[in-house]
Coordinates of C-alpha atoms in Angstrom, one line a residue:
M1 CA 45.0 128.1 81.5
R2 CA 42.2 125.6 81.4
R3 CA 42.3 124.3 78.0
L4 CA 45.5 122.7 76.5
A5 CA 44.7 122.2 72.8
L6 CA 41.9 123.8 71.2
I7 CA 41.3 122.4 67.8
L8 CA 38.8 123.8 65.5
T9 CA 37.3 121.5 62.9
C10 CA 36.0 122.6 59.6
S11 CA 33.5 119.9 59.0
V12 CA 33.9 118.0 55.8
L13 CA 30.9 115.9 54.5
L14 CA 31.0 113.2 52.0
G15 CA 27.7 113.0 50.0
A16 CA 26.3 110.5 47.7
A17 CA 22.8 112.0 48.7
C18 CA 19.8 113.1 46.9
A19 CA 20.3 116.4 45.1
G20 CA 17.6 118.5 43.0
E21 CA 19.2 117.1 39.8
A22 CA 19.6 113.5 40.8
P23 CA 17.7 110.7 39.0
D24 CA 15.9 109.7 42.0
C25 CA 14.6 112.9 42.9
P26 CA 12.0 113.8 40.2
G27 CA 10.9 117.4 40.5
G28 CA 13.5 117.8 43.3
W29 CA 11.4 115.5 45.5
C30 CA 13.9 112.9 46.7
A31 CA 12.8 109.6 48.2
T32 CA 15.2 108.9 51.0
A33 CA 18.5 110.2 52.6
V34 CA 20.3 108.0 55.0
V35 CA 22.8 109.8 57.4
V36 CA 25.4 107.9 59.3
S37 CA 26.0 109.1 62.8
L38 CA 28.6 107.7 65.2
A39 CA 26.5 108.5 68.2
E40 CA 22.9 107.9 69.1
A41 CA 20.6 110.7 70.2
D42 CA 19.7 110.9 74.0
V43 CA 16.2 112.3 73.7
L44 CA 14.6 114.5 71.1
T45 CA 12.7 117.0 73.3
P46 CA 14.0 120.5 73.1
G47 CA 15.4 121.8 76.3
A48 CA 16.0 118.2 77.2
T49 CA 18.5 117.0 74.7
T50 CA 22.2 117.4 75.4
L51 CA 23.9 115.8 72.5
D52 CA 24.7 117.2 68.9
I53 CA 22.9 114.5 67.3
G54 CA 19.8 115.1 69.3
F55 CA 19.8 118.9 68.4
A56 CA 20.5 117.9 64.6
I57 CA 17.5 115.7 64.6
S58 CA 15.1 117.6 66.8
D59 CA 15.8 120.7 64.7
L60 CA 13.8 119.0 61.9
I61 CA 10.9 118.4 64.0
F62 CA 10.6 121.7 65.9
L63 CA 10.9 125.2 64.7
K64 CA 12.1 128.4 66.7
L65 CA 10.2 131.8 66.5
A66 CA 13.1 133.0 64.1
D67 CA 16.4 131.6 63.2
V68 CA 19.9 133.3 62.6
G69 CA 20.7 133.6 59.0
L70 CA 23.6 132.1 57.1
E71 CA 25.8 135.1 57.9
M72 CA 25.5 134.0 61.6
N73 CA 25.2 137.6 62.6
T74 CA 23.6 137.7 66.0
V75 CA 22.8 141.4 66.1
D76 CA 21.5 142.3 62.6
L77 CA 17.6 141.9 62.8
T78 CA 17.5 142.1 58.9
T79 CA 19.5 138.8 58.7
F80 CA 17.2 136.7 60.6
E81 CA 14.9 134.2 59.0
P82 CA 11.2 133.9 60.1
E83 CA 10.0 130.5 61.2
L84 CA 7.0 130.2 63.8
A85 CA 6.9 134.1 64.0
S86 CA 5.6 135.8 60.9
H87 CA 6.9 139.1 62.2
W88 CA 8.2 141.2 65.3
E89 CA 8.7 144.6 66.5
F90 CA 10.4 146.3 69.5
E91 CA 7.5 147.8 71.5
D92 CA 10.1 149.7 73.5
A93 CA 13.7 149.3 74.4
R94 CA 13.3 146.2 76.5
T95 CA 10.2 144.7 75.0
I96 CA 9.8 142.6 71.8
V97 CA 6.4 141.5 70.5
F98 CA 6.1 138.6 68.2
T99 CA 3.1 137.5 66.0
L100 CA 2.9 134.0 65.1
H101 CA 2.2 132.7 61.7
P102 CA -1.5 132.0 61.3
E103 CA -0.9 128.8 59.5
A104 CA 1.7 127.4 61.9
T105 CA 0.3 124.1 63.5
W106 CA 1.4 121.1 65.5
Q107 CA 1.6 117.8 63.6
D108 CA -1.5 116.5 65.5
G109 CA -3.5 119.3 63.7
E110 CA -3.5 121.7 66.9
P111 CA -2.6 125.3 66.3
V112 CA 0.7 126.8 67.5
T113 CA -0.3 129.5 70.1
A114 CA 1.3 132.1 72.3
Q115 CA 0.9 129.9 75.3
D116 CA 3.1 127.2 73.7
V117 CA 5.8 129.9 73.7
V118 CA 5.2 131.0 77.2
F119 CA 5.3 127.3 78.3
T120 CA 8.5 126.8 76.3
W121 CA 10.3 129.6 78.1
E122 CA 9.0 128.3 81.5
V123 CA 10.4 124.9 80.8
H124 CA 13.8 126.0 79.7
V125 CA 14.4 128.3 82.7
D126 CA 13.1 125.7 85.3
T127 CA 16.0 124.3 87.2
L128 CA 14.3 120.9 87.6
V129 CA 14.5 120.6 83.8
G130 CA 18.2 121.7 83.7
S131 CA 18.2 122.8 80.0
S132 CA 21.5 123.8 78.7
S133 CA 19.9 127.0 77.2
A134 CA 18.9 128.4 80.8
P135 CA 22.0 130.6 81.2
R136 CA 21.2 132.4 77.8
L137 CA 17.7 133.4 78.8
K138 CA 18.6 135.0 82.1
T139 CA 17.9 138.5 80.9
I140 CA 14.5 137.6 79.8
T141 CA 12.3 138.7 82.8
S142 CA 9.0 137.5 81.5
V143 CA 7.2 136.0 78.5
T144 CA 3.4 136.5 78.2
A145 CA 0.6 135.8 75.8
R146 CA -1.2 139.0 74.9
D147 CA -3.6 136.7 72.8
E148 CA -3.6 133.4 70.8
R149 CA -1.1 134.6 68.2
T150 CA 0.7 137.5 70.2
V151 CA 3.5 136.9 72.6
V152 CA 5.6 139.5 74.6
F153 CA 9.1 139.2 75.6
R154 CA 10.4 141.5 78.4
F155 CA 14.1 141.9 79.2
T156 CA 16.2 143.3 82.2
E157 CA 18.0 145.7 80.0
Q158 CA 18.7 146.6 76.4
Y159 CA 21.6 145.0 74.7
P160 CA 22.7 144.0 71.2
E161 CA 21.7 140.4 71.4
M162 CA 18.3 140.7 72.9
F163 CA 16.4 139.5 69.7
Y164 CA 18.9 136.7 69.3
D165 CA 18.5 135.5 72.8
A166 CA 14.7 135.6 72.5
V167 CA 14.5 133.3 69.4
Y168 CA 17.6 131.2 69.1
H169 CA 18.0 129.2 72.2
M170 CA 14.3 127.8 72.3
R171 CA 12.5 125.4 69.9
I172 CA 8.8 125.7 70.8
L173 CA 7.2 122.9 72.6
P174 CA 3.7 121.8 72.7
H175 CA 1.8 123.0 75.8
H176 CA -1.3 120.9 75.2
L177 CA 0.9 117.6 75.1
L178 CA 3.4 118.5 77.9
G179 CA 1.9 121.1 80.1
D180 CA 0.8 118.5 82.7
V181 CA 4.2 116.7 82.9
P182 CA 5.9 117.2 86.2
R183 CA 9.0 119.3 85.6
D184 CA 11.1 116.8 87.6
E185 CA 9.9 114.0 85.0
F186 CA 10.3 116.3 81.8
V187 CA 13.5 115.1 80.7
A188 CA 12.8 111.3 80.9
H189 CA 9.2 111.6 79.6
E190 CA 8.1 109.4 76.8
F191 CA 7.7 112.4 74.4
G192 CA 11.5 112.5 74.2
R193 CA 11.3 109.3 72.2
N194 CA 8.2 109.9 70.4
P195 CA 7.8 113.5 69.7
V196 CA 5.2 115.6 68.0
G197 CA 6.6 118.8 66.5
N198 CA 5.7 121.8 64.4
G199 CA 8.6 121.6 61.9
P200 CA 9.0 120.2 58.5
Y201 CA 9.6 116.6 59.3
R202 CA 7.4 114.2 61.6
F203 CA 8.9 111.5 63.8
V204 CA 8.4 108.0 62.5
Q205 CA 10.2 105.5 64.7
W206 CA 13.2 104.9 66.7
N207 CA 14.9 101.6 66.8
A208 CA 17.0 101.7 70.0
G209 CA 20.9 101.3 69.1
E210 CA 20.1 101.2 65.2
S211 CA 18.2 104.3 63.8
I212 CA 15.7 107.1 63.9
E213 CA 13.4 107.9 61.1
L214 CA 11.5 111.1 60.0
A215 CA 9.1 111.8 57.3
A216 CA 8.6 115.0 55.4
D217 CA 5.2 116.8 56.3
S218 CA 3.8 117.5 52.9
N219 CA 1.3 119.9 54.7
F220 CA 4.1 122.0 56.3
F221 CA 3.0 125.6 56.3
L222 CA 6.3 127.0 55.2
G223 CA 6.5 124.4 52.2
R224 CA 7.2 120.6 51.9
P225 CA 10.8 119.6 52.4
G226 CA 12.8 118.3 49.4
V227 CA 13.5 114.9 50.8
R228 CA 10.7 112.7 51.7
R229 CA 12.4 110.6 54.4
V230 CA 15.5 111.1 56.5
I231 CA 17.0 108.1 58.3
W232 CA 19.8 108.6 60.8
R233 CA 21.8 105.3 61.1
F234 CA 23.8 104.8 64.5
T235 CA 27.1 103.2 63.6
P236 CA 29.6 103.8 66.5
D237 CA 32.6 102.4 64.5
L238 CA 34.1 104.8 61.9
N239 CA 35.5 102.2 59.8
T240 CA 32.3 100.4 59.5
A241 CA 30.5 103.6 58.8
Y242 CA 32.9 104.5 56.2
A243 CA 32.5 101.0 54.5
Q244 CA 28.6 101.3 54.6
F245 CA 28.9 104.7 52.8
L246 CA 31.3 103.4 50.0
A247 CA 29.0 100.4 49.6
G248 CA 26.2 102.8 48.8
E249 CA 24.0 101.9 52.0
T250 CA 24.2 105.4 53.2
D251 CA 24.1 108.9 51.6
L252 CA 25.9 111.2 54.0
L253 CA 29.0 110.9 56.2
Q254 CA 30.2 113.7 58.3
I255 CA 33.4 112.5 59.8
V256 CA 36.0 111.1 57.6
P257 CA 39.8 110.9 57.8
F258 CA 41.2 113.7 55.5
Q259 CA 43.4 111.1 53.5
E260 CA 40.1 109.5 52.7
V261 CA 38.4 112.8 51.7
V262 CA 41.3 113.4 49.3
R263 CA 41.1 109.9 47.8
V264 CA 37.2 109.9 47.3
A265 CA 37.3 113.4 45.8
Q266 CA 39.8 112.0 43.1
E267 CA 38.8 108.3 42.7
E268 CA 35.2 107.7 43.6
E269 CA 32.6 108.3 41.0
G270 CA 29.2 109.7 42.3
L271 CA 30.5 110.8 45.6
R272 CA 31.0 114.5 46.5
V273 CA 33.1 116.3 49.1
I274 CA 31.2 119.1 50.6
P275 CA 33.2 121.6 52.7
H276 CA 31.3 123.3 55.5
S277 CA 32.9 126.5 56.9
P278 CA 32.8 128.6 59.1
T279 CA 31.8 126.2 61.9
T280 CA 31.4 127.0 65.6
N281 CA 32.3 123.5 66.5
L282 CA 35.4 123.2 68.8
S283 CA 37.4 120.3 70.0
Y284 CA 39.7 120.7 73.2
L285 CA 41.9 119.1 76.0
L286 CA 40.5 120.3 79.2
F287 CA 42.7 120.2 82.5
N288 CA 40.8 119.4 85.6
T289 CA 41.9 122.0 88.1
R290 CA 39.8 120.4 90.8
D291 CA 40.6 116.8 92.5
G292 CA 38.3 114.3 90.9
A293 CA 37.8 112.5 94.2
D294 CA 37.2 115.6 96.3
P295 CA 36.2 118.7 94.3
D296 CA 37.0 121.0 97.4
R297 CA 40.7 120.4 96.8
P298 CA 43.0 121.3 93.8
H299 CA 44.0 118.5 91.5
P300 CA 47.1 116.8 92.7
L301 CA 48.7 117.7 89.2
F302 CA 46.9 120.3 87.4
G303 CA 46.1 122.5 90.5
E304 CA 49.5 123.9 89.9
R305 CA 49.7 126.5 87.0
G306 CA 53.1 125.7 86.3
V307 CA 52.6 122.2 85.4
R308 CA 49.7 123.1 83.2
E309 CA 51.9 125.6 81.2
A310 CA 54.7 123.0 80.8
I311 CA 52.4 120.3 79.4
A312 CA 50.7 123.0 77.0
M313 CA 54.3 123.7 75.7
A314 CA 54.9 120.2 75.1
V315 CA 52.1 119.7 72.7
D316 CA 52.7 120.6 69.1
R317 CA 49.0 121.3 68.3
A318 CA 49.8 122.5 64.7
A319 CA 51.4 119.1 63.9
A320 CA 48.4 117.2 65.5
V321 CA 45.9 119.0 63.3
R322 CA 47.9 118.3 60.2
A323 CA 48.1 114.9 61.0
V324 CA 44.5 114.2 61.8
E325 CA 42.5 116.7 59.5
G326 CA 44.9 118.1 56.8
E327 CA 43.9 121.5 55.4
N328 CA 40.5 121.1 56.8
G329 CA 41.6 121.7 60.7
I330 CA 42.4 124.9 62.1
V331 CA 44.4 125.3 65.5
G332 CA 42.3 127.5 67.7
R333 CA 43.4 130.8 69.1
G334 CA 41.6 130.9 72.4
P335 CA 38.2 129.1 73.0
V336 CA 36.5 130.7 70.1
S337 CA 35.9 129.9 66.4
P338 CA 36.7 131.9 63.2
A339 CA 33.0 132.1 62.7
M340 CA 32.7 134.5 65.8
W341 CA 33.6 138.2 65.4
I342 CA 36.0 137.9 68.4
W343 CA 38.4 135.8 66.6
N344 CA 41.8 137.2 66.9
E345 CA 44.9 136.2 64.9
E346 CA 47.1 138.3 67.2
Y347 CA 46.1 136.3 70.3
E348 CA 49.3 135.6 72.0
E349 CA 49.3 131.7 72.8
I350 CA 51.5 129.4 75.0
P351 CA 54.2 128.2 72.3
F352 CA 55.1 124.8 71.4
D353 CA 58.6 124.5 73.0
T354 CA 59.8 121.2 74.4
A355 CA 63.1 122.6 75.7
R356 CA 61.2 125.2 77.7
A357 CA 58.7 122.6 78.8
R358 CA 61.4 120.3 80.3
A359 CA 63.1 123.2 81.9
R360 CA 59.9 124.3 83.5
L361 CA 59.0 121.0 84.9
A362 CA 62.6 120.7 86.3
E363 CA 62.2 124.1 88.2
L364 CA 59.1 122.6 89.8
G365 CA 61.1 119.5 91.0
W366 CA 60.2 117.0 88.6
S367 CA 62.9 114.6 87.5
D368 CA 63.3 111.0 86.4
T369 CA 64.7 109.6 89.6
D370 CA 64.5 106.0 88.9
G371 CA 65.3 106.1 84.9
D372 CA 62.0 104.5 83.9
G373 CA 61.4 107.4 81.6
V374 CA 58.7 109.0 83.5
L375 CA 59.4 112.2 85.5
D376 CA 58.4 112.0 89.3
R377 CA 58.4 114.4 92.2
N378 CA 58.4 113.0 95.9
G379 CA 57.6 109.6 94.7
T380 CA 54.8 110.6 92.7
P381 CA 55.0 109.9 88.8
L382 CA 53.9 112.7 86.4
A383 CA 51.2 110.4 85.0
F384 CA 47.5 110.9 84.3
D385 CA 44.5 109.9 82.2
I386 CA 42.8 111.5 79.2
L387 CA 39.1 110.7 79.2
L388 CA 37.5 110.5 75.8
P389 CA 34.4 108.9 74.1
S390 CA 35.0 105.6 72.4
T391 CA 32.7 106.7 69.6
S392 CA 35.0 109.6 68.3
W393 CA 37.6 108.5 65.9
L394 CA 39.0 112.1 65.6
R395 CA 39.4 112.6 69.3
R396 CA 41.0 109.1 69.8
R397 CA 43.5 109.9 67.0
Y398 CA 44.4 113.5 68.5
A399 CA 44.8 111.7 71.8
E400 CA 47.2 109.2 70.7
I401 CA 49.3 111.9 69.1
V402 CA 49.2 114.0 72.3
Q403 CA 50.1 110.8 74.3
E404 CA 53.3 110.3 72.1
Q405 CA 54.3 114.0 72.4
L406 CA 54.1 113.9 76.1
R407 CA 56.0 110.7 76.4
Q408 CA 58.9 112.5 74.7
V409 CA 59.2 115.0 77.6
G410 CA 58.7 112.4 80.3
V411 CA 55.0 112.4 80.9
A412 CA 53.1 109.1 81.0
V413 CA 49.4 109.4 79.6
T414 CA 46.8 106.7 79.7
L415 CA 43.7 107.0 77.2
D416 CA 40.7 106.2 79.0
A417 CA 38.1 105.7 76.0
I418 CA 34.5 104.8 77.1
D419 CA 31.1 105.2 75.8
F420 CA 29.6 108.4 75.4
G421 CA 27.0 108.3 78.1
A422 CA 29.6 107.3 80.8
F423 CA 32.0 110.0 79.2
S424 CA 29.3 112.6 79.7
D425 CA 28.4 111.6 83.2
R426 CA 32.1 111.6 84.3
G427 CA 32.7 115.1 82.6
R428 CA 29.8 116.6 84.4
A429 CA 30.8 115.1 87.8
G430 CA 34.4 116.2 87.4
R431 CA 35.8 112.8 87.6
F432 CA 38.8 113.0 85.3
D433 CA 42.3 114.2 84.8
M434 CA 42.1 115.6 81.3
F435 CA 38.8 115.6 79.3
F436 CA 38.8 115.6 75.5
G437 CA 35.6 117.4 74.8
G438 CA 33.8 118.9 71.9
Y439 CA 31.4 121.8 71.9
G440 CA 29.0 122.7 69.2
G441 CA 28.5 126.3 70.3
D442 CA 26.0 128.8 68.8
P443 CA 27.4 131.7 66.9
S444 CA 27.2 134.2 69.9
P445 CA 30.5 134.9 72.0
G446 CA 28.0 134.7 75.0
T447 CA 28.3 130.9 75.0
M448 CA 31.7 131.3 76.4
E449 CA 30.1 132.0 79.9
E450 CA 28.7 128.4 79.6
L451 CA 32.2 127.0 79.4
W452 CA 34.2 129.5 81.4
G453 CA 31.7 131.1 83.9
T454 CA 32.2 130.4 87.6
G455 CA 29.8 127.6 88.5
A456 CA 28.4 127.3 84.9
A457 CA 26.9 124.0 84.0
V458 CA 29.4 122.9 81.5
N459 CA 32.4 124.2 83.2
Y460 CA 33.5 120.9 84.0
S461 CA 37.0 121.7 85.3
G462 CA 35.9 124.3 88.0
Y463 CA 37.7 127.1 86.4
S464 CA 36.9 130.5 88.1
N465 CA 38.3 133.8 87.1
L466 CA 36.3 137.0 88.3
A467 CA 37.7 139.1 85.3
V468 CA 36.3 136.5 82.8
D469 CA 32.9 136.4 84.7
R470 CA 32.8 140.3 84.4
L471 CA 33.5 140.2 80.5

């Protein structure tokens, strides 16, 4: 057991934004859409960005060779949608040949070439760059340019997600602008804050701590976008963001308390609730199995499986989801989403059972010897911190509920809410007791390796299970 409470969120979007039939969108060509984000992007360079907001913005600036369709089917080639590649074919069982669209260009006028694709792959697998996509590209042995518009991918073996792995994990980068950048300087390069892409939107400006603005490329080779300008406004406080939205200062707000979603749907004229399901987004509480001060040693509390099991039994995940997200939240069954084909309603979970939780802790020697309401053993209280980002209203509310549920069985929990950058740094360094994370995984079950694989980059807790590795 590495994760305590896996909560899947079916996103709900509140929208007052441009639509094709809206009065300010003559001919479906809207003026501006302002999107509220509770966090600011890190960088906008594909392969270097690590935050969901960074991916969301850069996905409008940069294209893939092809993208998975709305069905999120990762093995059926007929469902994929062409982007930079106009067509493709399997040359043999382990070789895919892509032909680039003849009109695909960079926003400085240079053509998109096969060399750009080769360069992008080299960047993503370079350990000095440390791209989060690297583990998903390890079956690709080479990417080569046959000519200016033809690129060849070769694989170590034949498997169902070959095509998916070739296209989904890489947004293509401009070799002519980044080819000379040392790889150990790639992530911090100024391109990440002033990118030149090949997609439907051009970067305009980044006002640090305030906003990022994009403008539609009217010459985009796949057709101009339906919104002229998109602005992401960074508002870390949810209440402030919600007030701005109701005041008409913004058009789209993604994170909203479910009580407000119901009220807005019933009372606010001109606003729409837009459900988004299925989603691959997961929220979870993570036990650190390693000592934060010395990763070579087990965690003083959570290195013991029985303690982890007892705490899991003391948390009523279903009640927490209902309280925070109403009908829009789904309690996870294992570290997967219903959007994945491996979702299994029959998966056996650790049950919510406070009586068993108390009994299990008593068996392990935990009791309240000094009457302060907190269990202790050998003079050590059963107390720990939950690390969470201060920008996440949802995680804060969930953590408060878990804190109270655990208090009732004699466990003392302190909430350690810090800014997102520090939160991410401490997660990667393993300096936490429990970590309240979120993961916007892609549609493939293969992403589980990034979270659970021995030594994987985002396996923050040091979980290691050879059976999981083999699977």
